[in-house]
mmCIF file of C-alpha atoms and ligand atoms in Angstrom:
data_model
loop_
_atom_site.group_PDB
_atom_site.id
_atom_site.type_symbol
_atom_site.label_atom_id
_atom_site.label_comp_id
_atom_site.label_asym_id
_atom_site.label_seq_id
_atom_site.Cartn_x
_atom_site.Cartn_y
_atom_site.Cartn_z
ATOM 1 C CA MET A 1 1.121 -16.940 20.072
ATOM 2 C CA ASN A 2 0.582 -18.856 16.866
ATOM 3 C CA ASN A 3 2.219 -19.055 13.461
ATOM 4 C CA VAL A 4 -0.074 -16.529 11.794
ATOM 5 C CA ILE A 5 0.498 -13.875 14.450
ATOM 6 C CA GLU A 6 4.225 -14.564 14.424
ATOM 7 C CA LEU A 7 4.259 -14.085 10.649
ATOM 8 C CA LEU A 8 2.348 -10.784 10.943
ATOM 9 C CA LYS A 9 4.717 -9.515 13.631
ATOM 10 C CA ALA A 10 7.749 -10.445 11.521
ATOM 11 C CA HIS A 11 6.693 -8.141 8.663
ATOM 12 C CA ARG A 12 9.153 -5.666 7.239
ATOM 13 C CA SER A 13 9.153 -4.128 3.797
ATOM 14 C CA ILE A 14 11.657 -5.677 1.405
ATOM 15 C CA ARG A 15 13.293 -3.421 -1.173
ATOM 16 C CA LYS A 16 16.130 -5.642 -2.447
ATOM 17 C CA PHE A 17 15.361 -8.887 -4.196
ATOM 18 C CA LYS A 18 17.203 -11.940 -5.480
ATOM 19 C CA THR A 19 16.947 -12.333 -9.235
ATOM 20 C CA ASP A 20 15.229 -15.736 -8.784
ATOM 21 C CA PRO A 21 11.918 -15.598 -10.616
ATOM 22 C CA VAL A 22 8.657 -16.140 -8.757
ATOM 23 C CA PRO A 23 6.737 -18.906 -10.558
ATOM 24 C CA GLN A 24 3.525 -17.639 -12.171
ATOM 25 C CA GLU A 25 1.520 -20.330 -10.286
ATOM 26 C CA VAL A 26 2.745 -18.707 -7.060
ATOM 27 C CA VAL A 27 1.702 -15.229 -8.252
ATOM 28 C CA GLU A 28 -1.730 -16.570 -9.149
ATOM 29 C CA GLU A 29 -2.067 -18.301 -5.775
ATOM 30 C CA LEU A 30 -1.261 -14.974 -4.092
ATOM 31 C CA ILE A 31 -3.940 -13.213 -6.110
ATOM 32 C CA LEU A 32 -6.472 -15.918 -5.189
ATOM 33 C CA ALA A 33 -5.542 -15.360 -1.527
ATOM 34 C CA GLY A 34 -5.985 -11.608 -2.068
ATOM 35 C CA GLN A 35 -9.466 -12.176 -3.433
ATOM 36 C CA CYS A 36 -10.469 -13.956 -0.223
ATOM 37 C CA ALA A 37 -10.218 -10.726 1.779
ATOM 38 C CA ALA A 38 -13.470 -9.317 3.084
ATOM 39 C CA THR A 39 -15.097 -6.993 0.546
ATOM 40 C CA SER A 40 -17.528 -4.209 1.311
ATOM 41 C CA SER A 41 -21.085 -5.258 0.286
ATOM 42 C CA PHE A 42 -19.423 -7.978 -1.844
ATOM 43 C CA ILE A 43 -18.398 -5.314 -4.379
ATOM 44 C CA GLN A 44 -15.048 -6.981 -5.202
ATOM 45 C CA ALA A 45 -13.710 -3.709 -6.543
ATOM 46 C CA CYS A 46 -10.017 -4.545 -6.901
ATOM 47 C CA THR A 47 -8.283 -5.322 -10.206
ATOM 48 C CA VAL A 48 -4.604 -6.218 -10.169
ATOM 49 C CA LEU A 49 -2.314 -5.499 -13.113
ATOM 50 C CA GLN A 50 0.825 -7.634 -13.237
ATOM 51 C CA ILE A 51 3.498 -5.674 -15.078
ATOM 52 C CA THR A 52 6.244 -7.702 -16.758
ATOM 53 C CA ASP A 53 7.024 -5.462 -19.745
ATOM 54 C CA PRO A 54 10.461 -3.882 -19.031
ATOM 55 C CA ALA A 55 9.624 -0.584 -20.778
ATOM 56 C CA THR A 56 6.456 -0.189 -18.698
ATOM 57 C CA ARG A 57 8.416 -1.052 -15.543
ATOM 58 C CA GLU A 58 10.969 1.607 -16.453
ATOM 59 C CA HIS A 59 8.187 4.201 -16.840
ATOM 60 C CA LEU A 60 6.604 3.165 -13.550
ATOM 61 C CA CYS A 61 9.975 3.385 -11.806
ATOM 62 C CA GLU A 62 10.419 6.896 -13.135
ATOM 63 C CA ALA A 63 6.868 7.842 -12.058
ATOM 64 C CA ALA A 64 7.604 6.496 -8.559
ATOM 65 C CA ALA A 65 10.525 8.854 -7.896
ATOM 66 C CA GLY A 66 13.066 6.455 -9.425
ATOM 67 C CA GLN A 67 12.708 3.778 -6.731
ATOM 68 C CA LEU A 68 14.805 1.089 -8.401
ATOM 69 C CA TYR A 69 12.939 -1.844 -6.883
ATOM 70 C CA VAL A 70 9.924 -0.853 -9.008
ATOM 71 C CA LYS A 71 11.789 -2.019 -12.096
ATOM 72 C CA GLU A 72 14.043 -4.610 -10.490
ATOM 73 C CA SER A 73 11.678 -6.697 -8.371
ATOM 74 C CA PRO A 74 10.793 -10.054 -9.940
ATOM 75 C CA VAL A 75 7.074 -9.256 -9.614
ATOM 76 C CA PHE A 76 5.390 -5.875 -9.841
ATOM 77 C CA LEU A 77 1.663 -5.486 -9.287
ATOM 78 C CA VAL A 78 -0.578 -2.450 -9.536
ATOM 79 C CA PHE A 79 -3.721 -2.572 -7.412
ATOM 80 C CA CYS A 80 -6.567 -0.642 -9.007
ATOM 81 C CA ALA A 81 -9.864 0.405 -7.462
ATOM 82 C CA ASP A 82 -12.281 -0.638 -10.159
ATOM 83 C CA MET A 83 -15.958 0.295 -10.460
ATOM 84 C CA GLN A 84 -16.157 -0.617 -14.170
ATOM 85 C CA ARG A 85 -17.541 -4.083 -13.648
ATOM 86 C CA HIS A 86 -20.259 -2.625 -11.454
ATOM 87 C CA GLN A 87 -21.335 -0.488 -14.384
ATOM 88 C CA MET A 88 -21.465 -3.732 -16.394
ATOM 89 C CA ALA A 89 -23.530 -5.439 -13.685
ATOM 90 C CA CYS A 90 -26.027 -2.566 -13.689
ATOM 91 C CA ASP A 91 -26.173 -2.595 -17.498
ATOM 92 C CA MET A 92 -27.006 -6.327 -17.360
ATOM 93 C CA HIS A 93 -30.135 -5.411 -15.456
ATOM 94 C CA ASP A 94 -30.981 -2.151 -17.238
ATOM 95 C CA ALA A 95 -30.271 -0.340 -13.975
ATOM 96 C CA VAL A 96 -28.968 3.208 -14.022
ATOM 97 C CA MET A 97 -25.829 3.206 -11.892
ATOM 98 C CA LEU A 98 -25.420 6.254 -9.669
ATOM 99 C CA SER A 99 -21.709 6.884 -9.393
ATOM 100 C CA GLY A 100 -19.230 9.476 -8.151
ATOM 101 C CA PHE A 101 -20.078 9.077 -4.458
ATOM 102 C CA THR A 102 -17.191 9.515 -2.019
ATOM 103 C CA GLU A 103 -18.553 6.445 -0.216
ATOM 104 C CA GLN A 104 -17.964 4.351 -3.362
ATOM 105 C CA PHE A 105 -14.429 5.732 -3.636
ATOM 106 C CA LEU A 106 -13.785 4.735 -0.028
ATOM 107 C CA THR A 107 -15.211 1.246 -0.320
ATOM 108 C CA ALA A 108 -13.353 0.523 -3.573
ATOM 109 C CA SER A 109 -10.071 1.848 -2.141
ATOM 110 C CA ILE A 110 -10.529 -0.103 1.105
ATOM 111 C CA ASP A 111 -11.255 -3.241 -0.937
ATOM 112 C CA CYS A 112 -7.908 -2.780 -2.706
ATOM 113 C CA ALA A 113 -6.014 -2.296 0.539
ATOM 114 C CA LEU A 114 -7.498 -5.428 2.104
ATOM 115 C CA PHE A 115 -6.881 -7.468 -1.060
ATOM 116 C CA ALA A 116 -3.279 -6.250 -1.284
ATOM 117 C CA GLN A 117 -2.512 -6.902 2.358
ATOM 118 C CA ASN A 118 -3.753 -10.487 1.934
ATOM 119 C CA VAL A 119 -1.415 -10.807 -1.060
ATOM 120 C CA LEU A 120 1.555 -9.501 0.911
ATOM 121 C CA ILE A 121 0.891 -11.719 3.923
ATOM 122 C CA ALA A 122 0.385 -14.760 1.689
ATOM 123 C CA ALA A 123 3.663 -13.897 -0.060
ATOM 124 C CA GLU A 124 5.488 -13.569 3.258
ATOM 125 C CA SER A 125 4.103 -16.927 4.344
ATOM 126 C CA LEU A 126 5.868 -18.456 1.319
ATOM 127 C CA GLY A 127 9.224 -16.811 2.103
ATOM 128 C CA LEU A 128 8.763 -13.919 -0.309
ATOM 129 C CA GLY A 129 9.005 -10.284 0.695
ATOM 130 C CA GLY A 130 7.536 -7.117 -0.704
ATOM 131 C CA CYS A 131 6.944 -3.429 -0.536
ATOM 132 C CA TYR A 132 3.950 -1.260 -1.332
ATOM 133 C CA ILE A 133 4.586 1.574 -3.784
ATOM 134 C CA GLY A 134 2.345 4.532 -3.050
ATOM 135 C CA ALA A 135 4.763 6.744 -4.964
ATOM 136 C CA LEU A 136 3.007 5.694 -8.176
ATOM 137 C CA ARG A 137 0.575 8.429 -7.214
ATOM 138 C CA ASN A 138 3.338 11.046 -7.644
ATOM 139 C CA LYS A 139 2.526 10.991 -11.344
ATOM 140 C CA ILE A 140 -0.805 9.252 -11.232
ATOM 141 C CA GLY A 141 -2.073 10.756 -14.486
ATOM 142 C CA GLU A 142 0.914 9.341 -16.379
ATOM 143 C CA VAL A 143 0.533 5.945 -14.693
ATOM 144 C CA ASP A 144 -3.174 5.934 -15.518
ATOM 145 C CA THR A 145 -2.517 6.600 -19.219
ATOM 146 C CA LEU A 146 0.413 4.159 -19.385
ATOM 147 C CA LEU A 147 -1.748 1.359 -17.996
ATOM 148 C CA GLY A 148 -4.761 2.237 -20.131
ATOM 149 C CA LEU A 149 -7.117 2.555 -17.178
ATOM 150 C CA PRO A 150 -10.677 3.466 -18.148
ATOM 151 C CA ASP A 151 -13.164 5.721 -16.375
ATOM 152 C CA LYS A 152 -14.063 4.477 -12.841
ATOM 153 C CA VAL A 153 -10.695 2.717 -12.426
ATOM 154 C CA TYR A 154 -7.706 4.249 -10.623
ATOM 155 C CA PRO A 155 -4.315 2.910 -9.472
ATOM 156 C CA VAL A 156 -4.254 2.914 -5.674
ATOM 157 C CA PHE A 157 -0.671 1.677 -5.231
ATOM 158 C CA GLY A 158 1.863 -0.755 -6.591
ATOM 159 C CA MET A 159 3.617 -3.663 -4.913
ATOM 160 C CA CYS A 160 7.058 -5.184 -5.463
ATOM 161 C CA LEU A 161 7.420 -8.873 -4.632
ATOM 162 C CA GLY A 162 10.259 -11.352 -4.762
ATOM 163 C CA TYR A 163 12.660 -13.428 -2.727
ATOM 164 C CA PRO A 164 14.412 -11.118 -0.219
ATOM 165 C CA ALA A 165 18.067 -10.233 -0.753
ATOM 166 C CA GLN A 166 18.151 -8.288 2.530
ATOM 167 C CA ASP A 167 17.108 -8.947 6.095
ATOM 168 C CA PRO A 168 16.068 -5.592 7.563
ATOM 169 C CA GLU A 169 15.124 -5.162 11.195
ATOM 170 C CA ILE A 170 11.470 -5.017 12.117
ATOM 171 C CA LYS A 171 10.367 -1.361 12.369
ATOM 172 C CA PRO A 172 8.942 -0.625 15.820
ATOM 173 C CA ARG A 173 5.306 0.478 15.911
ATOM 174 C CA LEU A 174 3.575 2.967 18.217
ATOM 175 C CA PRO A 175 2.917 1.694 21.747
ATOM 176 C CA LEU A 176 -0.360 -0.130 22.259
ATOM 177 C CA GLY A 177 -1.625 2.642 24.562
ATOM 178 C CA VAL A 178 -1.511 5.141 21.694
ATOM 179 C CA VAL A 179 -3.521 3.036 19.278
ATOM 180 C CA LEU A 180 -5.924 1.128 21.567
ATOM 181 C CA LYS A 181 -8.474 3.160 23.533
ATOM 182 C CA GLN A 182 -11.317 2.002 25.728
ATOM 183 C CA GLN A 183 -14.888 3.196 25.136
ATOM 184 C CA ARG A 184 -14.223 6.852 24.290
ATOM 185 C CA TYR A 185 -11.453 8.680 22.509
ATOM 186 C CA SER A 186 -8.770 10.186 24.695
ATOM 187 C CA ASN A 187 -5.188 11.131 23.935
ATOM 188 C CA ASP A 188 -4.242 11.629 27.597
ATOM 189 C CA GLY A 189 -0.827 10.138 28.149
ATOM 190 C CA ASP A 190 -0.059 9.840 24.434
ATOM 191 C CA TYR A 191 2.489 12.669 24.455
ATOM 192 C CA GLN A 192 4.888 10.879 26.816
ATOM 193 C CA LEU A 193 4.339 7.552 25.088
ATOM 194 C CA ILE A 194 5.307 9.192 21.788
ATOM 195 C CA VAL A 195 8.380 10.818 23.349
ATOM 196 C CA ASP A 196 9.501 7.364 24.521
ATOM 197 C CA TYR A 197 8.638 5.803 21.177
ATOM 198 C CA ASP A 198 10.658 8.490 19.386
ATOM 199 C CA GLU A 199 13.780 7.201 21.144
ATOM 200 C CA GLN A 200 12.999 3.669 20.068
ATOM 201 C CA VAL A 201 12.589 4.778 16.429
ATOM 202 C CA ARG A 202 15.812 6.770 16.619
ATOM 203 C CA ARG A 203 17.653 3.658 17.813
ATOM 204 C CA TYR A 204 16.064 1.618 15.019
ATOM 205 C CA TYR A 205 17.191 4.067 12.295
ATOM 206 C CA ARG A 206 20.678 4.387 13.791
ATOM 207 C CA SER A 207 21.081 0.628 13.769
ATOM 208 C CA ARG A 208 19.568 0.204 10.276
ATOM 209 C CA THR A 209 21.698 2.911 8.674
ATOM 210 C CA GLY A 210 24.935 2.495 10.634
ATOM 211 C CA GLY A 211 24.299 5.832 12.332
ATOM 212 C CA THR A 212 23.660 7.988 9.261
ATOM 213 C CA LYS A 213 19.945 8.455 9.985
ATOM 214 C CA ASP A 214 18.588 9.016 13.469
ATOM 215 C CA ASN A 215 15.173 10.584 12.926
ATOM 216 C CA SER A 216 12.473 10.068 15.486
ATOM 217 C CA TRP A 217 8.938 9.198 14.466
ATOM 218 C CA SER A 218 7.505 12.602 15.368
ATOM 219 C CA GLU A 219 10.309 14.349 13.451
ATOM 220 C CA GLN A 220 9.672 12.245 10.397
ATOM 221 C CA ILE A 221 5.943 12.925 10.548
ATOM 222 C CA SER A 222 6.350 16.645 11.169
ATOM 223 C CA ASP A 223 8.774 16.934 8.232
ATOM 224 C CA MET A 224 6.250 15.193 6.013
ATOM 225 C CA LEU A 225 3.126 17.012 7.120
ATOM 226 C CA VAL A 226 4.427 20.507 6.515
ATOM 227 C CA LYS A 227 4.461 19.639 2.814
ATOM 228 C CA GLU A 228 1.480 19.385 0.498
ATOM 229 C CA ALA A 229 0.280 15.824 -0.022
ATOM 230 C CA ARG A 230 -0.082 15.146 -3.744
ATOM 231 C CA PRO A 231 -2.559 17.989 -4.272
ATOM 232 C CA HIS A 232 -3.249 16.748 -7.815
ATOM 233 C CA MET A 233 -5.159 13.748 -6.407
ATOM 234 C CA LEU A 234 -8.581 15.394 -6.088
ATOM 235 C CA SER A 235 -8.800 16.613 -9.671
ATOM 236 C CA PHE A 236 -7.332 13.333 -10.917
ATOM 237 C CA LEU A 237 -9.887 11.249 -9.021
ATOM 238 C CA GLN A 238 -12.709 13.492 -10.188
ATOM 239 C CA SER A 239 -11.520 13.113 -13.777
ATOM 240 C CA LYS A 240 -11.897 9.333 -13.296
ATOM 241 C CA GLY A 241 -15.447 9.624 -11.932
ATOM 242 C CA PHE A 242 -14.628 9.359 -8.201
ATOM 243 C CA VAL A 243 -15.331 11.781 -5.295
ATOM 244 C CA LEU A 244 -17.742 13.926 -7.300
ATOM 245 C CA LYS A 245 -20.331 14.051 -4.500
HETATM 246 C C1 FMN B 301 0.040 2.284 0.858
HETATM 247 C C2 FMN B 301 1.527 2.240 1.101
HETATM 248 C C3 FMN B 301 2.381 2.874 0.243
HETATM 249 C C4 FMN B 301 3.769 2.775 0.416
HETATM 250 N N1 FMN B 301 4.605 3.336 -0.507
HETATM 251 C C5 FMN B 301 5.938 3.132 -0.422
HETATM 252 C C6 FMN B 301 6.802 3.596 -1.453
HETATM 253 O O1 FMN B 301 6.397 4.210 -2.435
HETATM 254 N N2 FMN B 301 8.130 3.318 -1.339
HETATM 255 C C7 FMN B 301 8.653 2.620 -0.278
HETATM 256 O O2 FMN B 301 9.861 2.377 -0.249
HETATM 257 N N3 FMN B 301 7.846 2.175 0.718
HETATM 258 C C8 FMN B 301 6.506 2.402 0.662
HETATM 259 N N4 FMN B 301 5.677 1.919 1.641
HETATM 260 C C9 FMN B 301 6.244 1.138 2.745
HETATM 261 C C10 FMN B 301 6.259 1.924 4.044
HETATM 262 O O3 FMN B 301 7.263 2.903 3.991
HETATM 263 C C11 FMN B 301 6.502 0.930 5.199
HETATM 264 O O4 FMN B 301 5.458 -0.010 5.232
HETATM 265 C C12 FMN B 301 6.592 1.655 6.546
HETATM 266 O O5 FMN B 301 7.694 2.509 6.592
HETATM 267 C C13 FMN B 301 6.726 0.636 7.681
HETATM 268 O O6 FMN B 301 7.864 -0.183 7.468
HETATM 269 P P1 FMN B 301 7.744 -1.770 7.368
HETATM 270 O O7 FMN B 301 6.757 -2.091 6.262
HETATM 271 O O8 FMN B 301 9.125 -2.243 7.046
HETATM 272 O O9 FMN B 301 7.262 -2.251 8.688
HETATM 273 C C14 FMN B 301 4.303 2.054 1.515
HETATM 274 C C15 FMN B 301 3.419 1.435 2.414
HETATM 275 C C16 FMN B 301 2.059 1.531 2.217
HETATM 276 C C17 FMN B 301 1.124 0.823 3.183
#
């Protein structure tokens, strides 16, 4: 269609990297591209921590279930939802900031996701690859302390970046009919589409793993959703001044 769409459709997470460093000017250019994402009510609520200290990387790797790329990728970023500077802005005008609203948590978190996706796409456009690291939230309290995050700031996810040392296949997505609906919600027909898609995902895993993994999408999701999803998140977020009302 065009180069941008081709780039988006060529995305796949990269988890093995060459040791070649990524020049700091490139990292900064990526962050500038991230900042250009749309931002809810212009709040600009994302702060990015670039982590180069090996001891900190080791801790983060351990917090993220030992995923080695967290310590081995040439660049590691932590995207934080940050409402601190908004407190500062209100203080500048002697305004009493009302905080703790779930809406603010959502907008700050969405801001981070949009910012980060711009960073990843910009990186891919320069021949880099990357992978989000949501597993930082496994031990979010430890990560929060390690990074010295104040009240009203929380780590949403990390991101590994670097020059790819692997060339994984593109992971097939759900059929268009499952994700695009006209006018009103309906899931008529989705069941069969998902059954067909399951086969496609099975083939993808078989090919990617030389036959050792052949999960379907619905199997993978049903395995995941019978387990609790980081139940510590609510009390953690509340301790940071989010989702209080
Ligand atoms: C917010 C977020 C968190 C993620 N966390 C991890 C993670 O901790 N470890 C990992 O290996 N992949 C992680 N991923 C990558 C997903 O597993 C991956 O995007 C998905 O399986 C689709 O594969 P693809 O990116 O190769 O198309 C994460 C992705 C997102 C968007």
